[in-house]
Coordinates of C-alpha atoms (C1' of nucleotides) in Angstrom, one line a residue:
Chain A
X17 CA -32.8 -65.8 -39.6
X18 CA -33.2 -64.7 -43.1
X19 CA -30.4 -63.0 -44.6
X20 CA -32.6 -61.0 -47.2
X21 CA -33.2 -57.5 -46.8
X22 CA -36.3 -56.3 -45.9
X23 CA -37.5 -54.6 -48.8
X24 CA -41.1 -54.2 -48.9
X25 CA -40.7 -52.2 -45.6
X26 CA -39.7 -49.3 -47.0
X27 CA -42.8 -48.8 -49.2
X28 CA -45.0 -46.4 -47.4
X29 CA -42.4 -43.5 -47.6
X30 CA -40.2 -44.1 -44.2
X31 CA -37.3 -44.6 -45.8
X32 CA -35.9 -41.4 -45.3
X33 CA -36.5 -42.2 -41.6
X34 CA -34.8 -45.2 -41.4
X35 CA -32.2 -44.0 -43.3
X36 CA -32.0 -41.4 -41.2
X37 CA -32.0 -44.0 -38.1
X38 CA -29.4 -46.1 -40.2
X39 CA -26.8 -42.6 -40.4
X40 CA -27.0 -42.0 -36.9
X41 CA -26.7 -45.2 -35.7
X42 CA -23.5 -45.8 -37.9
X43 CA -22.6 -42.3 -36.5
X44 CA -22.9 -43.4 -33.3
X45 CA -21.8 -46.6 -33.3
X46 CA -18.5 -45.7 -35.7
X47 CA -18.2 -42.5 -36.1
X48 CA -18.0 -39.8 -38.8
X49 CA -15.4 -41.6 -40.8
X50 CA -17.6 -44.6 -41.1
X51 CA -21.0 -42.5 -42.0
X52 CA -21.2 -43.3 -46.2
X53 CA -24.3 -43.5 -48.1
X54 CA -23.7 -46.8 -49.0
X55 CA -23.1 -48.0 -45.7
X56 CA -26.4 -46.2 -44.9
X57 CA -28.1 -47.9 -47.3
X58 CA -26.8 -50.8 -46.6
X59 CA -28.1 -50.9 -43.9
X60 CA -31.5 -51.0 -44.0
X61 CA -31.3 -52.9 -47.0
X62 CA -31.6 -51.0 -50.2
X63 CA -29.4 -49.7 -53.0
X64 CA -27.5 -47.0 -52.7
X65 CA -29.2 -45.0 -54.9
X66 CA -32.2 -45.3 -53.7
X67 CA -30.8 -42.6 -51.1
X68 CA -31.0 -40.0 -53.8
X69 CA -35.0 -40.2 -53.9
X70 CA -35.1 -38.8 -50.6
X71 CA -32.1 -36.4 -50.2
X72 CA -30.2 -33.8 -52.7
X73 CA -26.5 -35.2 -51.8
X74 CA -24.9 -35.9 -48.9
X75 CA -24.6 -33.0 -47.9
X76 CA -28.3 -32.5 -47.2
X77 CA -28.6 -35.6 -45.1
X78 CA -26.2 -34.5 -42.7
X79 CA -28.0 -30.8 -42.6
X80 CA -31.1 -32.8 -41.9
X81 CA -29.4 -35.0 -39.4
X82 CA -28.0 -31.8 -37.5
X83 CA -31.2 -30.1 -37.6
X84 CA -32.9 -32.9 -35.7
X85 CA -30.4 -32.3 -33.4
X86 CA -31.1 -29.3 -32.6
X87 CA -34.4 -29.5 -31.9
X88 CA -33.9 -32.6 -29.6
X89 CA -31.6 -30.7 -27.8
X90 CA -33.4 -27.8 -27.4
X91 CA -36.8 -29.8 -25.9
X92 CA -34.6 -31.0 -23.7
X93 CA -33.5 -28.0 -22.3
X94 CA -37.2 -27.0 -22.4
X95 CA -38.7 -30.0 -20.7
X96 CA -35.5 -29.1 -17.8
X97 CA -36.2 -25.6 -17.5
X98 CA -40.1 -25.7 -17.1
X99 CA -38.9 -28.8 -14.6
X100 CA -37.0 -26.6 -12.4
X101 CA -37.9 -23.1 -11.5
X102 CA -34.9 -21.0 -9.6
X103 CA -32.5 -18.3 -9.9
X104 CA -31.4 -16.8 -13.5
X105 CA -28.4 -17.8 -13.0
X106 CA -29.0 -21.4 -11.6
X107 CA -31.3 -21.6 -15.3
X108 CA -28.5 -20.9 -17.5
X109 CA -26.2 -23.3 -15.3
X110 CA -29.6 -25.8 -16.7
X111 CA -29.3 -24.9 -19.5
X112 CA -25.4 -25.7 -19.9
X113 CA -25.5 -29.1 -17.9
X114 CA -28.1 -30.5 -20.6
X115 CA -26.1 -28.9 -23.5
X116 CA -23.2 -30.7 -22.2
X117 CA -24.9 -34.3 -21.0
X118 CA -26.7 -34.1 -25.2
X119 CA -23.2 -33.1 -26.4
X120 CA -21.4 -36.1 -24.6
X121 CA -23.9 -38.7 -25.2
X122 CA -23.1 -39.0 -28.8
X123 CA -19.9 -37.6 -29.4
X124 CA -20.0 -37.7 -33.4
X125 CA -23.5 -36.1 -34.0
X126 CA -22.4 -33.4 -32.1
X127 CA -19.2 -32.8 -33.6
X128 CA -21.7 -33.3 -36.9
X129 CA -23.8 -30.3 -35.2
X130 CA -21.4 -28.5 -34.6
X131 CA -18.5 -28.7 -37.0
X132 CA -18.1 -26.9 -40.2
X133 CA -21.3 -24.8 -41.3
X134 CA -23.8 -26.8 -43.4
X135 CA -25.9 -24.1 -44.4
X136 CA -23.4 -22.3 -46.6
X137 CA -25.6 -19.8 -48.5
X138 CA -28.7 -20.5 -46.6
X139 CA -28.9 -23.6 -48.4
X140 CA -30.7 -25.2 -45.5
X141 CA -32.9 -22.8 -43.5
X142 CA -34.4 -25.5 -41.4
X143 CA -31.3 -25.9 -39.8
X144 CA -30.8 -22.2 -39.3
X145 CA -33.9 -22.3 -37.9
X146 CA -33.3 -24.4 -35.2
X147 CA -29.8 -22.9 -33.9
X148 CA -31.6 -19.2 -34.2
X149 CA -33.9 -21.2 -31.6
X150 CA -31.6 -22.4 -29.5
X151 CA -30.0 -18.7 -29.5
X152 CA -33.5 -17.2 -28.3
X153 CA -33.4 -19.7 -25.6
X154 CA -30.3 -18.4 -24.2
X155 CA -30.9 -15.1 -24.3
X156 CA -34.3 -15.0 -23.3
X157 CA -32.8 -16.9 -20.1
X158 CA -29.7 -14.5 -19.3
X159 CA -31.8 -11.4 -19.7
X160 CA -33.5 -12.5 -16.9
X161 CA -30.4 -11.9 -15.1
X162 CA -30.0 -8.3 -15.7
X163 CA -33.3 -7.3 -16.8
X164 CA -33.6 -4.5 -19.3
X165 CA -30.1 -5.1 -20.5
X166 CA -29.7 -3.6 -24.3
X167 CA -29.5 -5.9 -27.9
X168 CA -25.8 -5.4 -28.2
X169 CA -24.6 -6.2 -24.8
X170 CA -27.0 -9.4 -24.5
X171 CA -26.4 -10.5 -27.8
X172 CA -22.6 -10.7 -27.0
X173 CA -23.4 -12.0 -23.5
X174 CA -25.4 -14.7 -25.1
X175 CA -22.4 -15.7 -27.6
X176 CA -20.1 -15.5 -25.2
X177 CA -22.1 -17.7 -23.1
X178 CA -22.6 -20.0 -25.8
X179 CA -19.2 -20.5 -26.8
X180 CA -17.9 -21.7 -23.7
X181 CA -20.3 -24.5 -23.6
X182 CA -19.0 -25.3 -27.0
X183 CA -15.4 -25.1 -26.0
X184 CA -16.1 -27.2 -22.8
X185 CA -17.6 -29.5 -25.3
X186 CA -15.6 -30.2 -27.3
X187 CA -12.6 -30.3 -24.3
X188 CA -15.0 -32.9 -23.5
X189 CA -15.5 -34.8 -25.9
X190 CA -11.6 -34.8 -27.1
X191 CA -11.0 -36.3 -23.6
X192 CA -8.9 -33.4 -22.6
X193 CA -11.3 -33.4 -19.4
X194 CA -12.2 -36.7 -18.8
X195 CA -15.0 -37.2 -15.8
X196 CA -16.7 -40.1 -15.2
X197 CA -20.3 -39.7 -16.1
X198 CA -22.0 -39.9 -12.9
X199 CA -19.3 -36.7 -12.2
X200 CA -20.7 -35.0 -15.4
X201 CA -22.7 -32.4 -13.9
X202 CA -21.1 -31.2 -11.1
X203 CA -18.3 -30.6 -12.9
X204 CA -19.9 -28.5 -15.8
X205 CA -20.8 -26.2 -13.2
X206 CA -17.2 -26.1 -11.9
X207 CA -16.3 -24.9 -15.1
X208 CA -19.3 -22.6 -16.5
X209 CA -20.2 -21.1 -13.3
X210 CA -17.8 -18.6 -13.2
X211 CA -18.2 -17.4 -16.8
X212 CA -22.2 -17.1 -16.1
X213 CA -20.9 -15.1 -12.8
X214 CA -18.6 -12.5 -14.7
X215 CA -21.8 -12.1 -17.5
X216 CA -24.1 -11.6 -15.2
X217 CA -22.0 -8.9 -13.7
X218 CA -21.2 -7.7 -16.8
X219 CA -24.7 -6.9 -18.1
X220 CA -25.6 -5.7 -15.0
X221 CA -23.2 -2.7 -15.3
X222 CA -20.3 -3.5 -13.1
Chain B
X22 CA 6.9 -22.1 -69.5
X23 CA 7.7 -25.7 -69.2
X24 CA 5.2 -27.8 -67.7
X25 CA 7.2 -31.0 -66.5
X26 CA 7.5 -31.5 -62.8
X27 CA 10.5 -30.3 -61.2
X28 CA 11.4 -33.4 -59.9
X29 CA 15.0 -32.3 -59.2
X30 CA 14.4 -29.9 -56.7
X31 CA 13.3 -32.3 -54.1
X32 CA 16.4 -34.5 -53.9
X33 CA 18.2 -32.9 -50.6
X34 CA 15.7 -34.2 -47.9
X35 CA 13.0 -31.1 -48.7
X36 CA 10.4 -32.8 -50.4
X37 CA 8.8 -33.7 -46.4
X38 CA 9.0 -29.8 -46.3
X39 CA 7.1 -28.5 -49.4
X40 CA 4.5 -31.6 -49.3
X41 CA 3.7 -29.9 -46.0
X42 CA 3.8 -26.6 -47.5
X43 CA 1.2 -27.5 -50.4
X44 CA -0.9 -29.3 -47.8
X45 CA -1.1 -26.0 -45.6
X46 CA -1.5 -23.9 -49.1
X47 CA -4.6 -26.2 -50.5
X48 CA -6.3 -26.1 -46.9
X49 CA -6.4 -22.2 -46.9
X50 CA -7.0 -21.9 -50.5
X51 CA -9.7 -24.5 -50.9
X52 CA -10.6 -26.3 -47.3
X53 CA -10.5 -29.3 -45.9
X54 CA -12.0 -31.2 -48.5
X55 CA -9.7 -30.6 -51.5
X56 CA -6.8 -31.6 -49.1
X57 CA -5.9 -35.3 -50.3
X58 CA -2.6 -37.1 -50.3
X59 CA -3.0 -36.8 -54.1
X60 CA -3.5 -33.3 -54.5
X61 CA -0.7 -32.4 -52.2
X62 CA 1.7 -34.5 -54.4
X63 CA 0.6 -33.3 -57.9
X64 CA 1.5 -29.4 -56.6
X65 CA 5.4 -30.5 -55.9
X66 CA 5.3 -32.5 -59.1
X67 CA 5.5 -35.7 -57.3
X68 CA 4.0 -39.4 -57.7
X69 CA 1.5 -39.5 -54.5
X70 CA 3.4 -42.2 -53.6
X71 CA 6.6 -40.3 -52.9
X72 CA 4.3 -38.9 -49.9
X73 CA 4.4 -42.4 -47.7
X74 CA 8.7 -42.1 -47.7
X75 CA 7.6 -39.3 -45.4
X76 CA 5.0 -39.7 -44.0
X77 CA 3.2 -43.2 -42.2
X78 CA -0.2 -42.4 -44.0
X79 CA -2.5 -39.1 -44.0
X80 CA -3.3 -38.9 -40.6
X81 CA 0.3 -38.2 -40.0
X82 CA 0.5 -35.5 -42.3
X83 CA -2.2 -33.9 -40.2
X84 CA -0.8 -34.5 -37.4
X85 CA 2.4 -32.8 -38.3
X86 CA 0.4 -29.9 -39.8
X87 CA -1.7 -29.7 -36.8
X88 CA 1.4 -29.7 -34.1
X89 CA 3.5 -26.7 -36.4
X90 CA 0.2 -25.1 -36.5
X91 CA 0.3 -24.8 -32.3
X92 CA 4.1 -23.9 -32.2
X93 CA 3.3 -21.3 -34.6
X94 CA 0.4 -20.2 -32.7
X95 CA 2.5 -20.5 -29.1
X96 CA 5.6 -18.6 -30.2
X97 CA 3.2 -15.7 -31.8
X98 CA 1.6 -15.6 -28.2
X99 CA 4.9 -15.6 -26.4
X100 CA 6.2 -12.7 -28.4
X101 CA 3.1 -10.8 -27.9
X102 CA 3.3 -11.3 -24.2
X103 CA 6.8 -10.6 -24.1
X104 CA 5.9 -7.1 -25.7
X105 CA 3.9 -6.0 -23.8
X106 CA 3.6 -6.0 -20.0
X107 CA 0.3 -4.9 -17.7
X108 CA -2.1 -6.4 -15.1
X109 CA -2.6 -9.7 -15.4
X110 CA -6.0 -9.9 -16.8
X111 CA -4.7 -7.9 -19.5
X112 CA -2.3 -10.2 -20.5
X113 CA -4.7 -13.1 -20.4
X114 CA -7.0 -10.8 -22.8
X115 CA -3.4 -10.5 -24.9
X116 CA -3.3 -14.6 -25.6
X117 CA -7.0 -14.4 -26.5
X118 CA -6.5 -11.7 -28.8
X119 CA -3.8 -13.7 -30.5
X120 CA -5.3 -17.1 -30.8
X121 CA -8.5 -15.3 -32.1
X122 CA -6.3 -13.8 -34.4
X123 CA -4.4 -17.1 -35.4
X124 CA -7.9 -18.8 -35.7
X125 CA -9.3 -16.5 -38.3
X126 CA -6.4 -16.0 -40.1
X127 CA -6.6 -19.1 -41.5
X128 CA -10.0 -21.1 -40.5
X129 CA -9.3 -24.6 -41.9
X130 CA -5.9 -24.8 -40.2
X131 CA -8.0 -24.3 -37.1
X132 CA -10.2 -26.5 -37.4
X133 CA -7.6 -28.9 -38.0
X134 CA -5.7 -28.2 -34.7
X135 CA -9.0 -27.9 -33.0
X136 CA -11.2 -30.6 -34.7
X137 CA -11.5 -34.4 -34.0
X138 CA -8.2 -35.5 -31.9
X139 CA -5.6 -36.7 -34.2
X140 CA -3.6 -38.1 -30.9
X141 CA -5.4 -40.9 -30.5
X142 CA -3.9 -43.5 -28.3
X143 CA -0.8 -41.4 -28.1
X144 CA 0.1 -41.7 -31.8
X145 CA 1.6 -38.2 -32.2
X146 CA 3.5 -37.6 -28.7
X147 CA 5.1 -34.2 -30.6
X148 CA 1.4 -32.6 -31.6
X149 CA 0.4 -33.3 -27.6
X150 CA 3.6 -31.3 -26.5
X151 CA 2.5 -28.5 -28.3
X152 CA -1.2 -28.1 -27.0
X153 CA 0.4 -29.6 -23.5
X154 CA 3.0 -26.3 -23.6
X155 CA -0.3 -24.1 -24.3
X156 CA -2.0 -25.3 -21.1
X157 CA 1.1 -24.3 -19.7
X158 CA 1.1 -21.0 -20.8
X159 CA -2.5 -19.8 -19.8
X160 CA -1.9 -21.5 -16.6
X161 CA 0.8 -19.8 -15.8
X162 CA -0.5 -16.1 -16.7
X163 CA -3.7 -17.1 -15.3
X164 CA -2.1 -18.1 -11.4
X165 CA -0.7 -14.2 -11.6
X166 CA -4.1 -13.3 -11.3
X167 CA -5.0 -14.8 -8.5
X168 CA -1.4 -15.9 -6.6
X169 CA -1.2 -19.1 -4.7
X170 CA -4.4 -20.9 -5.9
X171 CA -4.5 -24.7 -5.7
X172 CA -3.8 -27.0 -9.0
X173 CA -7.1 -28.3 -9.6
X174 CA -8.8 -24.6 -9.3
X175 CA -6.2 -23.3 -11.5
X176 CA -6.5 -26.1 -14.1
X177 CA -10.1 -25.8 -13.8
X178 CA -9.6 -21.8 -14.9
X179 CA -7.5 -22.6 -17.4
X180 CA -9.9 -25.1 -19.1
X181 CA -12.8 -22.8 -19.1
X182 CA -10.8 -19.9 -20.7
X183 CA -9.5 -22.1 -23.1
X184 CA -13.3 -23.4 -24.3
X185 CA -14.1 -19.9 -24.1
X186 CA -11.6 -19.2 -26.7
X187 CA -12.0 -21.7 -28.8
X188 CA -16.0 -21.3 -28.9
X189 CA -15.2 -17.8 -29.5
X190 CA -13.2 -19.3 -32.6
X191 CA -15.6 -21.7 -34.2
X192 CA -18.3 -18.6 -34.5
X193 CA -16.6 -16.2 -35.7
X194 CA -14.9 -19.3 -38.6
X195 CA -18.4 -20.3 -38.9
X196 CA -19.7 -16.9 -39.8
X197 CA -22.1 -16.6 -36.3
X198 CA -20.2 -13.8 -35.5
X199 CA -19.4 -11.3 -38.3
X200 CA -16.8 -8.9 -37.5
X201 CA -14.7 -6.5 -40.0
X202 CA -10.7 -7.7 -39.2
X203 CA -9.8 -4.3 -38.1
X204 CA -12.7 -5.0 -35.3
X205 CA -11.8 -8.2 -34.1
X206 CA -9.5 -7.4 -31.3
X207 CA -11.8 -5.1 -30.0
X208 CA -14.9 -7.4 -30.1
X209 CA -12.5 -10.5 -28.7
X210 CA -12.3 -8.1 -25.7
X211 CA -15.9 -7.5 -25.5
X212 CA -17.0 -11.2 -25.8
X213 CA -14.0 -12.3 -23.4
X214 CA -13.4 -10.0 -20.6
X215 CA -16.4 -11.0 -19.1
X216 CA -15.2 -14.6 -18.8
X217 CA -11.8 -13.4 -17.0
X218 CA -13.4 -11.7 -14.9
X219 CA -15.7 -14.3 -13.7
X220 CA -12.6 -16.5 -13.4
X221 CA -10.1 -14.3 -11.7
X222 CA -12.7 -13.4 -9.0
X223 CA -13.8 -16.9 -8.4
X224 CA -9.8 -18.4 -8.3
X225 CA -9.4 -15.3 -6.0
X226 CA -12.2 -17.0 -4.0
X227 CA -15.2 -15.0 -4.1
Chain C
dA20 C1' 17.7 -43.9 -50.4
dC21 C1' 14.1 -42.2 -53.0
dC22 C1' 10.6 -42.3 -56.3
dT23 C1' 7.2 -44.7 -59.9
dG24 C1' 3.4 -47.8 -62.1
dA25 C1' -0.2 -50.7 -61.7
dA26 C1' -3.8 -52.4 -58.9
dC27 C1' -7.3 -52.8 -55.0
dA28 C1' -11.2 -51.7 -52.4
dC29 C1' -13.6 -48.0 -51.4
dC30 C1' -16.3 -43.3 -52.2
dG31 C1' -20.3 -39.7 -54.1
dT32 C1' -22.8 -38.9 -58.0
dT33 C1' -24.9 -39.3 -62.8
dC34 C1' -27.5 -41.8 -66.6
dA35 C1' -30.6 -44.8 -68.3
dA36 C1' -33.5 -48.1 -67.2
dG37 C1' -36.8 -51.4 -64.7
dT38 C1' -41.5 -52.3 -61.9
Chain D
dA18 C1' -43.6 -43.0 -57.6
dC19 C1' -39.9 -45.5 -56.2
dC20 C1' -35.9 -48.4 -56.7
dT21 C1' -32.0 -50.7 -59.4
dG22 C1' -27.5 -51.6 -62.4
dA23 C1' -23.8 -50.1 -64.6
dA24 C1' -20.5 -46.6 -65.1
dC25 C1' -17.4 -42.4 -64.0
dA26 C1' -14.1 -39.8 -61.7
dC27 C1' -12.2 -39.7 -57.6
dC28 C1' -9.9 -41.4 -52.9
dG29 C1' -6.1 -43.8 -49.5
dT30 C1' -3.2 -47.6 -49.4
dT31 C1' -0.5 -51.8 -50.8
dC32 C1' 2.9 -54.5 -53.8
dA33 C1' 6.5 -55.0 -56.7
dA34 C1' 9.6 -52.7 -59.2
dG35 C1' 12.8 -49.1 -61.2
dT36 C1' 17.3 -45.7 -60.7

DNA sequence: ACCTGAACACCGTTCAAGT
DNA sequence: ACCTGAACACCGTTCAAGT
């Protein structure tokens, strides 16, 4: 009821979480447009300066905010692959329905994700980190379906792979497909099946 | 050597013209952040409220940017297309050479056409024409690889080689995939072949 | 018809200070 | 150590006016 904000929460040094919390929320709930450090702040009830204590600029609070979601994503796909256990193929189409359920659950942080590089000039290597994870993933997974294929050829496999999700995505998300949700799935395969069909026939020499 | 304004030179209608001009020229000289209404006004020597005679507010200027951008990019495929003439998948490897071409020419102006949808609730009918005609156009090279397939299946290619291009895009703009210009058409081909292959053999019903 | 000037409500960021 | 207040240089947009 009180209309105070609750300062003395914020005293123990999870700030930076909930402002954190506070970004994506407003992310989620508003969208990019609407994500300000003062509306941030705001939020959970503290000046906006007090922002500055806890991250460089802007800047680093959306590489930070990226960065966790990358690695949410990629436990994801973990916790589904270990889950299931079938044909290479069927385990990249895994892979791509999870990338695609995380990417349309919260339109905004993944356009945040994946939009325009944050980590110009290796500014934020944890980031890096995490999409150099997510790479690994994906090519540990479509190796499996031509095994002993070389760097190169994998490599460009695995991009390839990759971008399509990323392109299917954002069609997605831009509601130049529109599915309903329940639809989501079935339909990713529909559309990425083929491209892990001509890969896989690719790398294995065809 | 005179440093006022030439205010004169914008009294016959082209003022819309060259605001559009220094919008396009401050987006590929110094990206998407520098670009404000402001900006744009002080490079024709204008108030920057000259700009709303021509234009609703800024997302309108984007929007017209954004839809010359894909007429642009659609003619330059059509003339390419219209040069040369092979097998089908050949000419479907012939648009993606050309839009990977378009996107890295100038990698702000794509993400513009390709980043958060300016159409929203139908607001720029003339920018959805455009992409609308670029469907068009890979569907229709797409069905002469595989004659007589059904409208969904075809729509459904045409989709996925379209996110494929576009994912292709964002990584080479974002610097994921590093390629010399004089290699890009071949590495295009590399990374995308492999999709239309997948595609044409699945429309042709394998 | 087309452009300008002054003002408003916002930003991110910096400086100097409070506890 | 952590947060605040006041200020600065920017935005996009609106209102009322100039020619």
């Amino acid at each position: 009821m009180s209309d105070t904000p609750r300062r003395s929460a914020y005293h123990h040094g999870d700030l930076r979480e909930a402002l954190l919390d506070a970004a994506g929320a407003i992310l989620r709930e508003q969208g990019p447009a609407a994500l300000t450090l003062r509306e941030a702040a705001r939020r959970v009830g503290v000046t906006h300066r007090a922002l500055y204590r806890h991250f460089r600029d802007k800047e680093e609070l959306l590489a930070v905010m990226a960065a966790k979601g990358y690695a949410e994503l990629l436990e994801q796909a973990r916790m589904e692959l270990a889950a299931e256990d079938r044909r290479p193929e069927d385990r990249l189409l895994t892979i791509a329905r999870v990338y695609l359920r995380y990417a349309v659950a919260d339109p905004a942080r993944y356009a945040l994700m994946s939009g325009a590089r944050l980590n110009v000039d290796g500014r934020f290597p944890e980031l890096e980190a995490q999409v150099t994870a997510g790479i690994g993933l994906l090519n540990a997974e479509l190796e499996a379906t031509a095994p002993g294929v070389t760097g190169t050829a994998l490599r460009d496999a695995g991009l390839t792979l990759w971008a399509a999700m990323h392109g299917v995505a954002d069609q997605l998300n831009q509601g130049r497909i529109r599915v309903k949700p329940e639809r989501l799935d079935g339909y990713s395969r529909v559309l990425l099946a083929p491209v892990v069909r001509g890969l896989a026939e690719t790398l294995r020499g065809g």
